[in-house]
Coordinates of C-alpha atoms and ligand atoms in Angstrom, one line a residue:
M38 CA 133.7 121.5 98.1
Q39 CA 132.0 120.8 96.1
R40 CA 132.6 117.5 95.1
F41 CA 131.8 117.3 91.6
L42 CA 133.8 114.5 91.0
R43 CA 130.8 112.5 92.6
H44 CA 128.7 113.1 89.1
F45 CA 131.6 113.4 87.2
S46 CA 134.9 111.6 87.1
A47 CA 136.2 109.8 84.3
K48 CA 137.6 106.8 86.5
R49 CA 134.6 105.3 87.5
T50 CA 131.3 106.4 86.3
P51 CA 128.4 104.1 87.6
Q52 CA 126.6 101.8 83.9
G53 CA 123.8 103.4 84.0
L54 CA 125.5 106.9 83.0
P55 CA 127.9 107.5 80.2
I56 CA 131.9 107.9 80.5
P57 CA 132.3 111.6 80.2
A58 CA 133.5 112.5 77.2
S59 CA 134.2 108.9 76.2
G60 CA 131.7 108.9 73.0
Q61 CA 129.3 106.1 74.7
V62 CA 125.7 105.0 73.4
P63 CA 122.8 104.3 75.0
N64 CA 123.1 100.0 75.4
N65 CA 119.6 98.2 75.4
A66 CA 119.5 97.4 78.8
G67 CA 119.2 100.8 80.1
G68 CA 123.2 101.0 80.5
Y69 CA 125.7 102.6 78.1
S70 CA 128.1 100.9 76.5
W71 CA 130.5 101.5 73.0
T72 CA 129.5 101.1 69.6
V73 CA 131.7 99.0 67.6
D74 CA 132.9 100.3 64.0
D75 CA 131.0 99.3 60.4
W76 CA 133.9 96.8 59.9
T77 CA 133.5 95.1 62.8
Q78 CA 129.7 94.8 62.6
L79 CA 130.3 94.0 58.8
D80 CA 132.7 90.9 61.0
R81 CA 129.7 90.3 63.6
F82 CA 127.1 90.1 61.3
L83 CA 128.7 87.5 58.5
I84 CA 129.9 85.1 61.2
L85 CA 127.2 85.5 63.5
G86 CA 124.5 85.9 61.6
S87 CA 121.3 87.4 62.7
E88 CA 118.4 84.9 62.7
G89 CA 116.7 84.5 65.5
G90 CA 117.6 88.1 67.2
T91 CA 118.5 88.9 70.2
Y92 CA 117.2 89.3 73.5
Y93 CA 116.4 93.0 73.2
A94 CA 116.1 92.8 69.5
T95 CA 113.9 90.9 67.0
E96 CA 115.1 89.4 63.9
G97 CA 113.5 92.1 61.9
R98 CA 115.4 94.8 63.8
L99 CA 118.8 92.9 64.0
T100 CA 118.6 92.0 60.5
R101 CA 118.0 96.1 59.1
E102 CA 121.1 97.4 61.5
N103 CA 123.1 94.9 60.2
A104 CA 122.0 95.4 56.6
E105 CA 122.8 99.3 57.3
A106 CA 126.1 98.7 58.6
V107 CA 127.2 96.9 55.7
V108 CA 125.6 99.3 53.3
R109 CA 127.8 101.7 55.0
C110 CA 130.9 99.5 54.7
I111 CA 130.1 98.9 50.6
Q112 CA 129.8 103.3 50.0
A113 CA 133.4 103.4 52.3
D114 CA 135.0 100.6 50.6
G115 CA 133.1 98.3 48.1
P116 CA 135.7 96.1 47.5
R117 CA 137.7 96.2 50.7
T118 CA 133.8 94.7 51.7
I119 CA 133.8 92.2 49.1
A120 CA 136.8 91.3 49.5
R121 CA 136.3 90.4 53.6
I122 CA 133.0 88.4 52.5
I123 CA 135.3 86.2 50.5
E124 CA 137.7 86.0 53.4
I125 CA 135.0 85.4 55.3
S126 CA 132.6 82.7 53.4
E127 CA 135.5 80.9 51.8
T128 CA 138.0 79.8 54.7
G129 CA 135.0 78.4 56.1
R130 CA 135.4 80.7 59.7
A131 CA 131.6 81.6 59.5
P132 CA 129.2 79.1 60.8
K133 CA 126.9 80.2 57.8
N134 CA 127.4 81.0 54.0
D135 CA 123.5 83.4 54.5
P136 CA 124.9 86.0 55.9
A137 CA 127.9 86.4 53.4
L138 CA 125.3 85.5 50.3
F139 CA 123.5 88.4 51.4
A140 CA 126.2 91.2 52.0
L141 CA 127.1 89.5 48.0
A142 CA 123.6 90.8 46.8
L143 CA 123.6 94.2 48.8
C144 CA 126.8 94.8 47.5
A145 CA 125.7 94.1 43.6
A146 CA 122.6 96.4 45.0
Y147 CA 123.8 99.8 46.2
G148 CA 127.7 99.5 45.3
S149 CA 129.9 102.0 42.6
P150 CA 129.3 100.1 38.8
E151 CA 132.7 99.2 39.7
T152 CA 131.5 97.1 43.1
K153 CA 128.7 96.3 41.6
G154 CA 130.3 94.6 38.6
L155 CA 133.4 93.2 40.8
A156 CA 130.3 91.3 43.6
L157 CA 128.6 89.7 40.2
A158 CA 132.0 88.6 38.9
K159 CA 132.9 87.3 42.3
L160 CA 129.8 85.3 42.6
P161 CA 131.2 81.5 42.0
Q162 CA 133.6 82.4 44.8
V163 CA 130.6 82.7 47.6
A164 CA 128.4 81.0 46.1
R165 CA 129.9 77.5 45.8
I166 CA 126.7 75.3 45.7
G167 CA 123.5 75.2 44.0
T168 CA 121.4 76.3 47.3
H169 CA 124.1 79.5 48.3
L170 CA 123.2 80.3 44.3
F171 CA 119.8 80.3 44.8
H172 CA 119.8 81.9 48.3
F173 CA 121.7 84.6 46.6
L174 CA 118.9 85.1 44.2
T175 CA 116.6 84.9 46.4
Y176 CA 118.0 87.9 48.4
I177 CA 119.2 90.0 45.5
E178 CA 115.7 90.1 43.8
G179 CA 114.4 92.0 46.9
F180 CA 117.3 94.9 45.8
R181 CA 117.2 94.9 41.9
G182 CA 115.9 93.2 39.0
W183 CA 118.1 90.7 36.5
G184 CA 119.6 92.9 33.7
R185 CA 122.1 92.0 31.5
A186 CA 125.0 91.4 34.0
M187 CA 123.2 89.7 36.3
R188 CA 122.2 87.1 33.3
R189 CA 125.8 86.7 32.8
S190 CA 127.2 86.2 35.9
V191 CA 124.9 83.3 36.7
G192 CA 125.3 81.9 33.3
T193 CA 129.2 82.1 34.0
W194 CA 128.1 79.9 37.8
Y195 CA 126.9 77.0 34.8
N196 CA 129.4 77.5 32.1
S197 CA 132.4 77.3 34.2
K198 CA 131.7 74.4 35.5
T199 CA 133.0 70.6 33.2
P200 CA 130.1 68.7 32.9
D201 CA 130.7 66.2 36.0
Q202 CA 130.8 69.2 38.1
L203 CA 127.6 70.6 36.6
A204 CA 125.3 66.7 37.1
L205 CA 126.3 66.9 40.5
Q206 CA 124.8 70.6 41.1
L207 CA 122.1 69.8 38.9
I208 CA 121.4 66.6 40.9
K209 CA 122.3 66.9 44.8
Y210 CA 120.7 70.6 45.0
G211 CA 117.7 70.6 42.4
A212 CA 115.9 73.2 44.5
R213 CA 115.6 74.8 47.0
D214 CA 113.3 78.0 48.8
G215 CA 111.8 78.1 45.7
W216 CA 113.9 78.4 43.5
S217 CA 115.6 75.7 40.8
H218 CA 118.2 75.5 38.5
R219 CA 114.9 75.5 35.5
D220 CA 113.9 79.1 36.7
A221 CA 118.4 80.0 37.2
L222 CA 118.9 79.0 33.8
R223 CA 116.1 80.3 31.7
L224 CA 116.5 83.9 33.6
A225 CA 120.1 83.8 33.0
H226 CA 120.2 81.8 29.8
P227 CA 123.3 81.3 29.0
V228 CA 125.2 80.0 25.8
P229 CA 125.9 76.3 27.0
A230 CA 129.9 76.4 26.9
S231 CA 129.6 72.4 25.3
A232 CA 127.6 70.1 24.3
A233 CA 127.7 68.4 27.4
H234 CA 126.6 71.2 28.8
E235 CA 123.6 71.8 26.5
L236 CA 122.4 68.6 27.4
L237 CA 122.1 69.3 30.7
Y238 CA 120.4 72.6 30.6
H239 CA 117.9 71.1 28.2
W240 CA 117.2 68.2 31.1
A241 CA 117.1 70.9 33.7
T242 CA 115.0 73.3 32.4
K243 CA 112.8 70.0 30.6
E244 CA 112.9 72.0 27.2
E245 CA 112.5 70.0 24.2
P246 CA 113.2 66.7 25.6
E247 CA 113.6 65.2 22.4
K248 CA 116.5 67.4 22.0
Q249 CA 118.2 64.7 25.4
G250 CA 121.1 63.9 24.2
L251 CA 121.6 64.9 20.4
E252 CA 124.8 65.7 20.7
A253 CA 126.6 64.4 23.9
E254 CA 126.7 61.1 25.2
P255 CA 124.8 61.8 29.2
P256 CA 127.1 62.4 31.8
E257 CA 128.0 59.0 34.0
L258 CA 126.2 60.7 37.0
L259 CA 123.1 61.6 35.4
K260 CA 122.6 58.3 33.5
A261 CA 123.0 56.9 37.3
Y262 CA 120.4 59.3 38.3
L263 CA 118.3 58.3 36.1
Q264 CA 118.5 54.2 36.7
V265 CA 118.4 54.7 40.3
R266 CA 115.7 56.5 40.3
E267 CA 113.5 54.1 37.6
Q268 CA 114.7 51.2 40.1
A269 CA 114.2 51.9 43.1
S270 CA 115.9 48.7 45.0
A271 CA 119.0 48.8 47.2
E272 CA 120.8 45.7 44.7
V273 CA 121.1 48.8 41.6
A274 CA 121.6 51.5 44.2
V275 CA 124.2 50.8 46.0
P276 CA 127.0 49.4 42.8
L277 CA 125.8 53.1 41.5
I278 CA 126.9 54.7 44.4
R279 CA 129.8 53.5 44.6
R280 CA 131.2 53.8 41.0
H281 CA 129.4 57.2 40.7
R282 CA 129.7 59.0 44.2
L283 CA 125.9 59.1 43.9
P284 CA 125.0 61.3 46.8
R285 CA 122.1 60.5 49.2
E286 CA 120.5 63.4 47.9
A287 CA 120.0 61.5 44.4
L288 CA 118.3 58.9 46.0
P289 CA 114.6 58.0 46.4
T290 CA 113.9 58.3 49.5
E291 CA 112.2 54.2 49.9
L292 CA 116.3 53.3 50.2
L293 CA 117.2 55.4 53.4
T294 CA 116.2 52.9 55.7
D295 CA 119.0 50.8 54.5
A296 CA 121.6 49.9 56.4
R297 CA 123.6 48.9 53.1
V298 CA 122.5 52.2 50.9
W299 CA 124.1 54.1 53.9
E300 CA 127.4 52.1 53.8
A301 CA 128.0 52.8 50.9
L302 CA 126.7 56.6 50.7
L303 CA 129.3 56.8 54.0
D304 CA 132.6 56.0 52.0
E305 CA 132.3 59.4 50.1
M306 CA 130.0 61.1 52.3
P307 CA 131.7 65.0 52.7
M308 CA 132.0 65.6 56.1
E309 CA 129.1 68.0 57.4
A310 CA 126.2 65.5 55.7
M311 CA 127.8 62.9 58.2
I312 CA 127.6 64.4 61.3
R313 CA 123.9 65.8 60.1
N314 CA 123.6 61.5 59.3
L315 CA 124.4 60.3 62.5
A316 CA 121.1 59.9 63.9
T317 CA 120.2 58.1 60.5
M318 CA 122.9 56.0 60.4
T319 CA 122.6 55.0 63.6
R320 CA 118.5 54.0 63.3
V321 CA 119.2 51.8 60.6
G322 CA 122.2 50.0 62.5
L323 CA 124.8 51.2 60.2
L324 CA 126.7 52.9 63.2
A325 CA 127.0 50.1 66.3
P326 CA 129.3 49.9 68.9
M327 CA 132.9 48.8 67.2
S328 CA 131.3 48.4 63.8
A329 CA 133.3 49.2 61.1
A330 CA 131.5 52.1 60.4
S331 CA 131.3 53.5 63.5
R332 CA 135.3 53.6 63.2
L333 CA 135.3 55.1 60.0
V334 CA 133.1 57.6 61.2
V335 CA 135.6 58.1 64.7
E336 CA 139.0 58.3 62.4
R337 CA 137.4 60.4 60.4
L338 CA 136.6 63.2 63.3
R339 CA 139.7 62.9 64.6
D340 CA 141.5 63.7 61.2
Q341 CA 142.2 67.3 61.4
E342 CA 143.4 67.7 58.3
R343 CA 140.1 66.6 56.7
L344 CA 138.0 68.6 58.8
R345 CA 139.9 71.7 57.3
K346 CA 139.4 70.8 53.8
A347 CA 135.8 70.5 55.1
R348 CA 135.5 73.7 56.1
L349 CA 133.6 71.9 59.2
H350 CA 132.2 74.8 62.2
P351 CA 133.0 74.0 65.1
I352 CA 129.6 75.0 65.7
K353 CA 127.8 72.7 63.8
V354 CA 130.1 69.8 65.2
L355 CA 128.8 71.0 68.3
A356 CA 125.4 71.3 67.9
A357 CA 125.7 68.0 66.6
L358 CA 127.2 66.4 69.8
V359 CA 124.4 68.2 71.3
T360 CA 121.5 66.3 69.5
Y361 CA 123.1 63.2 68.4
Q362 CA 124.4 62.2 72.6
Q363 CA 120.6 63.0 73.6
G364 CA 119.5 60.1 71.5
F365 CA 116.5 62.4 69.8
G366 CA 115.8 64.5 67.7
M367 CA 114.6 68.3 68.6
R368 CA 111.3 67.9 66.7
S369 CA 109.8 64.5 67.5
R370 CA 111.1 62.2 70.8
E371 CA 109.5 59.5 68.5
S372 CA 112.4 58.5 66.2
S373 CA 114.9 58.0 68.8
W374 CA 118.4 56.1 68.7
N375 CA 121.3 55.1 71.0
P376 CA 124.2 57.5 71.0
V377 CA 127.4 55.0 70.0
T378 CA 130.2 56.5 72.9
E379 CA 133.0 56.6 70.6
V380 CA 130.9 58.9 67.9
V381 CA 129.9 60.7 70.9
D382 CA 134.1 61.5 72.2
A383 CA 134.8 61.5 68.8
L384 CA 132.4 65.0 68.6
N385 CA 134.0 66.2 71.4
D386 CA 137.6 65.8 70.0
A387 CA 136.0 67.1 67.0
F388 CA 134.3 70.8 68.0
Y389 CA 138.4 71.4 69.6
L390 CA 140.1 70.1 66.1
A391 CA 137.8 72.1 63.9
F392 CA 139.4 75.5 65.9
G393 CA 142.6 74.5 64.0
N394 CA 145.9 74.6 66.2
A395 CA 146.3 78.3 68.1
S396 CA 150.0 78.6 69.1
P397 CA 149.1 79.8 72.6
S398 CA 150.1 83.0 74.4
G399 CA 151.8 81.2 77.7
K400 CA 150.1 84.5 79.3
R401 CA 148.3 84.5 82.9
I402 CA 144.8 84.9 81.0
V403 CA 141.1 86.0 83.2
I404 CA 138.1 84.6 81.1
G405 CA 134.9 86.1 82.6
L406 CA 131.7 84.2 80.7
D407 CA 128.2 86.5 80.6
V408 CA 125.8 84.8 81.9
S409 CA 123.3 86.8 82.5
G410 CA 119.5 86.7 81.6
S411 CA 120.2 88.4 78.0
M412 CA 122.5 85.7 77.4
D413 CA 120.3 83.3 77.1
G414 CA 118.2 85.0 74.5
G415 CA 118.7 84.3 70.3
V416 CA 120.4 81.4 69.0
V417 CA 124.1 81.4 67.1
A418 CA 124.3 82.0 63.5
G419 CA 120.1 80.3 63.9
I420 CA 121.5 77.1 65.2
P421 CA 118.3 75.2 67.3
G422 CA 119.9 75.7 70.8
M423 CA 122.6 77.3 70.4
T424 CA 122.0 80.4 73.0
P425 CA 124.8 83.2 73.1
R426 CA 125.5 81.5 76.5
V427 CA 125.5 78.5 75.8
A428 CA 127.4 79.1 73.0
S429 CA 130.4 80.7 75.0
A430 CA 130.9 78.0 77.7
A431 CA 132.1 75.9 74.8
L432 CA 134.6 78.5 73.0
S433 CA 135.9 79.4 76.6
L434 CA 136.7 75.9 76.5
V435 CA 138.9 76.4 73.6
M436 CA 141.2 79.0 75.2
T437 CA 141.6 76.4 78.4
A438 CA 142.2 73.5 76.1
T439 CA 145.4 75.8 74.8
E440 CA 146.4 78.2 77.0
P441 CA 148.2 77.1 80.3
D442 CA 147.2 79.5 82.7
V443 CA 143.7 80.5 82.3
T444 CA 140.9 80.9 85.2
T445 CA 137.6 80.9 84.5
L446 CA 134.9 82.6 86.0
A447 CA 130.9 83.4 85.5
F448 CA 129.3 86.5 86.2
S449 CA 125.8 88.1 85.9
D450 CA 125.6 91.4 88.2
Q451 CA 127.3 89.5 90.7
L452 CA 129.9 85.9 90.6
V453 CA 127.9 83.0 89.6
P454 CA 129.7 80.0 91.0
I455 CA 129.8 77.1 88.4
S456 CA 132.4 74.7 87.8
I457 CA 133.2 74.1 84.3
S458 CA 136.3 72.2 82.5
R459 CA 138.4 70.8 79.8
S460 CA 137.8 67.6 81.0
Q461 CA 134.2 67.5 81.2
R462 CA 132.4 66.7 78.0
L463 CA 130.7 69.4 75.9
D464 CA 127.2 68.7 76.0
D465 CA 127.8 68.3 80.3
V466 CA 129.4 72.0 79.6
V467 CA 126.1 72.9 78.1
K468 CA 123.4 71.2 80.4
S469 CA 125.4 72.9 83.7
V470 CA 125.0 76.7 82.0
S471 CA 121.3 75.7 80.6
G472 CA 120.5 75.9 83.8
I473 CA 121.5 79.3 85.5
P474 CA 118.8 80.9 86.6
F475 CA 118.3 84.7 84.8
G476 CA 120.0 88.1 86.1
G477 CA 121.5 91.5 85.3
T478 CA 124.6 92.1 84.1
D479 CA 128.1 93.9 84.9
C480 CA 130.5 93.3 82.6
A481 CA 132.9 95.2 85.4
L482 CA 133.3 91.6 88.1
P483 CA 136.3 90.1 86.4
M484 CA 138.5 93.1 86.5
I485 CA 137.0 94.0 89.8
W486 CA 137.2 90.5 91.3
A487 CA 140.7 90.0 90.4
T488 CA 141.8 93.3 92.1
E489 CA 140.3 92.8 95.4
R490 CA 142.0 89.2 95.2
G491 CA 144.9 90.5 93.6
I492 CA 145.0 88.6 91.0
K493 CA 148.0 88.5 88.7
A494 CA 146.2 88.4 84.9
D495 CA 147.7 89.8 82.1
A496 CA 144.6 90.0 79.9
F497 CA 141.0 89.4 80.6
V498 CA 138.4 88.0 77.8
I499 CA 135.2 88.5 78.2
L500 CA 132.0 86.5 76.4
T501 CA 129.4 88.9 76.6
D502 CA 126.8 90.8 74.5
S503 CA 128.3 93.8 76.1
E504 CA 124.7 95.1 77.4
T505 CA 125.8 95.7 80.6
W506 CA 124.3 98.1 83.2
F507 CA 124.0 96.8 87.0
G508 CA 127.3 98.0 88.1
D509 CA 128.6 101.6 89.5
I510 CA 131.9 101.6 87.1
H511 CA 132.4 100.9 84.0
P512 CA 134.1 97.5 82.8
A513 CA 136.8 100.1 80.7
Q514 CA 137.0 102.1 84.5
A515 CA 137.7 98.6 86.4
L516 CA 140.7 97.5 84.0
R517 CA 141.9 101.1 84.6
A518 CA 141.6 100.6 88.4
Y519 CA 143.1 97.4 87.9
R520 CA 146.4 98.3 85.9
E521 CA 146.9 101.1 88.1
K522 CA 146.7 98.9 91.3
M523 CA 148.2 95.9 89.9
G524 CA 151.4 97.8 88.0
I525 CA 150.4 95.3 85.2
P526 CA 149.6 96.8 81.8
A527 CA 146.5 94.4 81.6
K528 CA 144.0 93.7 78.4
L529 CA 141.1 93.4 77.8
I530 CA 139.1 91.3 74.8
V531 CA 135.6 92.0 74.1
V532 CA 133.8 88.8 72.1
G533 CA 130.9 89.9 70.9
M534 CA 128.5 86.1 71.1
V535 CA 125.6 88.8 69.6
A536 CA 125.5 91.0 66.1
N537 CA 124.4 94.1 68.2
R538 CA 125.9 97.2 67.6
F539 CA 127.5 97.7 71.3
T540 CA 130.6 96.7 72.9
I541 CA 132.2 97.3 76.3
A542 CA 135.9 97.9 74.8
D543 CA 137.3 101.3 74.6
P544 CA 137.8 102.2 71.0
T545 CA 141.1 104.5 71.8
D546 CA 142.6 101.8 73.8
R547 CA 144.9 99.7 72.1
A548 CA 145.0 97.4 74.4
M549 CA 141.8 96.7 74.1
L550 CA 140.4 94.7 71.2
D551 CA 137.0 93.1 69.7
V552 CA 136.6 90.0 68.3
V553 CA 133.7 87.8 67.3
G554 CA 132.4 84.8 68.9
F555 CA 132.5 81.7 66.7
D556 CA 135.0 83.4 64.5
T557 CA 137.2 80.5 63.9
A558 CA 140.3 82.6 63.7
V559 CA 139.8 84.2 66.9
P560 CA 141.5 81.3 69.1
Q561 CA 145.0 83.0 67.2
I562 CA 143.9 86.3 66.7
M563 CA 142.9 86.3 71.2
A564 CA 146.6 84.4 71.6
D565 CA 148.6 86.8 69.1
F566 CA 146.9 89.6 70.9
I567 CA 147.7 88.7 74.8
G568 CA 151.0 87.3 73.6
G569 CA 151.9 90.7 71.8
R570 CA 152.2 89.5 68.6
L571 CA 149.6 91.6 66.9
Ligands
CA297 CA1 122.5 90.7 80.1

């Protein structure tokens, strides 16, 4: 008998070959994987972005691949694409808003006339602050000219704000990336919605300065801004900050070394600005062990409702924790500070709280962390230091914290002994996975491990880039072999950690699911899927 099955079997195929008639394609690592559909790719792009590329793909190639997938979504269903962009952007499920702005610009450029109109009409929902608007304008200029619809849309962005809101935008987000309000207002040229708008437009565009204040009083915030620019002293600034909520961006830089100024700013400081300025506030002496300001910061970091409202993304909390606790910045070791322990601990708690509360599935779960070499390339959402490997380790702890019955193991082309636990602080976890040596990739190992040991699991959760190639059986086949041997209909969740096209989940198997790493909705989605509630 010729042993055909040695060469062509659907149950056991080396990862360097496709599973027969499965639709698998070559991945970047010399193995075969499936590809996700364009809608999942859209989610991956919106949440993970393409900044920094991956281990295998340059930023340029990754961006092109993602943009092409987004355009295919737009052509298939423009309104659905826009709805998804808005949903991910507004709920703060993504660490950064740039991919959403870029995708919306694609909708306004490559959609049907209706889709283009809808994209421009929804601009204020995705571009919520001046910087967002400038980024959108930068992106869209790469695809199309202004035209009447664009002018109207940008004009509405300005006119729909109250004079106070508008003044804040003009002061706080003056100019970014080659764009200023002056440029945008000159191109959009809106008919002012009120006399106060007219005054602010004149002020921002510096046209006919003698016209300023012709018909309206400047908003109080603008007056305060002008005053603090004229008299740059803490004595003048502190009461103005308190009374008018002057933001940090409004202040002359020489004031930003004064603890009294920071103390006043802290009162109304948005959460993201707060975690970004922890080092500065420590350096100027405001945050110190047991100081009132430290207590305030700690209290806010443990306030889940506040975190939710601020849309503070957990990966930004993680990045802030890793930087703050080391006592020196990424750019220079010269500007160091003594991290306040209470603040570090509160950042650790805020990371978990920022994911919201997932209701656990209560099932038996094996988490497999891909710690192979490729997971050390690129950065999640362009955040310095957040490699897919470091990010996955932190992410796995979120599930460990909510589910009662979890085993975590790490693998490359073999199992990698690591010990990480919920009781460790995240920066220790980051350190312990950062030092793992490079290795190949066999994503089937968690299932093989559980099969060989007779481990009872209802679900395998694998955090990976799906660039698997090493093993002599595909992960999906290893899962089927596990189900057969153990008599458990175990599920598989693939947590995609980079915005490439690949997945080890068989798209025809309804018990396998693709989710996107660091989507804040993911812990709940995973628990619902594992618990059979989806
Ligand atoms: Ca790899």
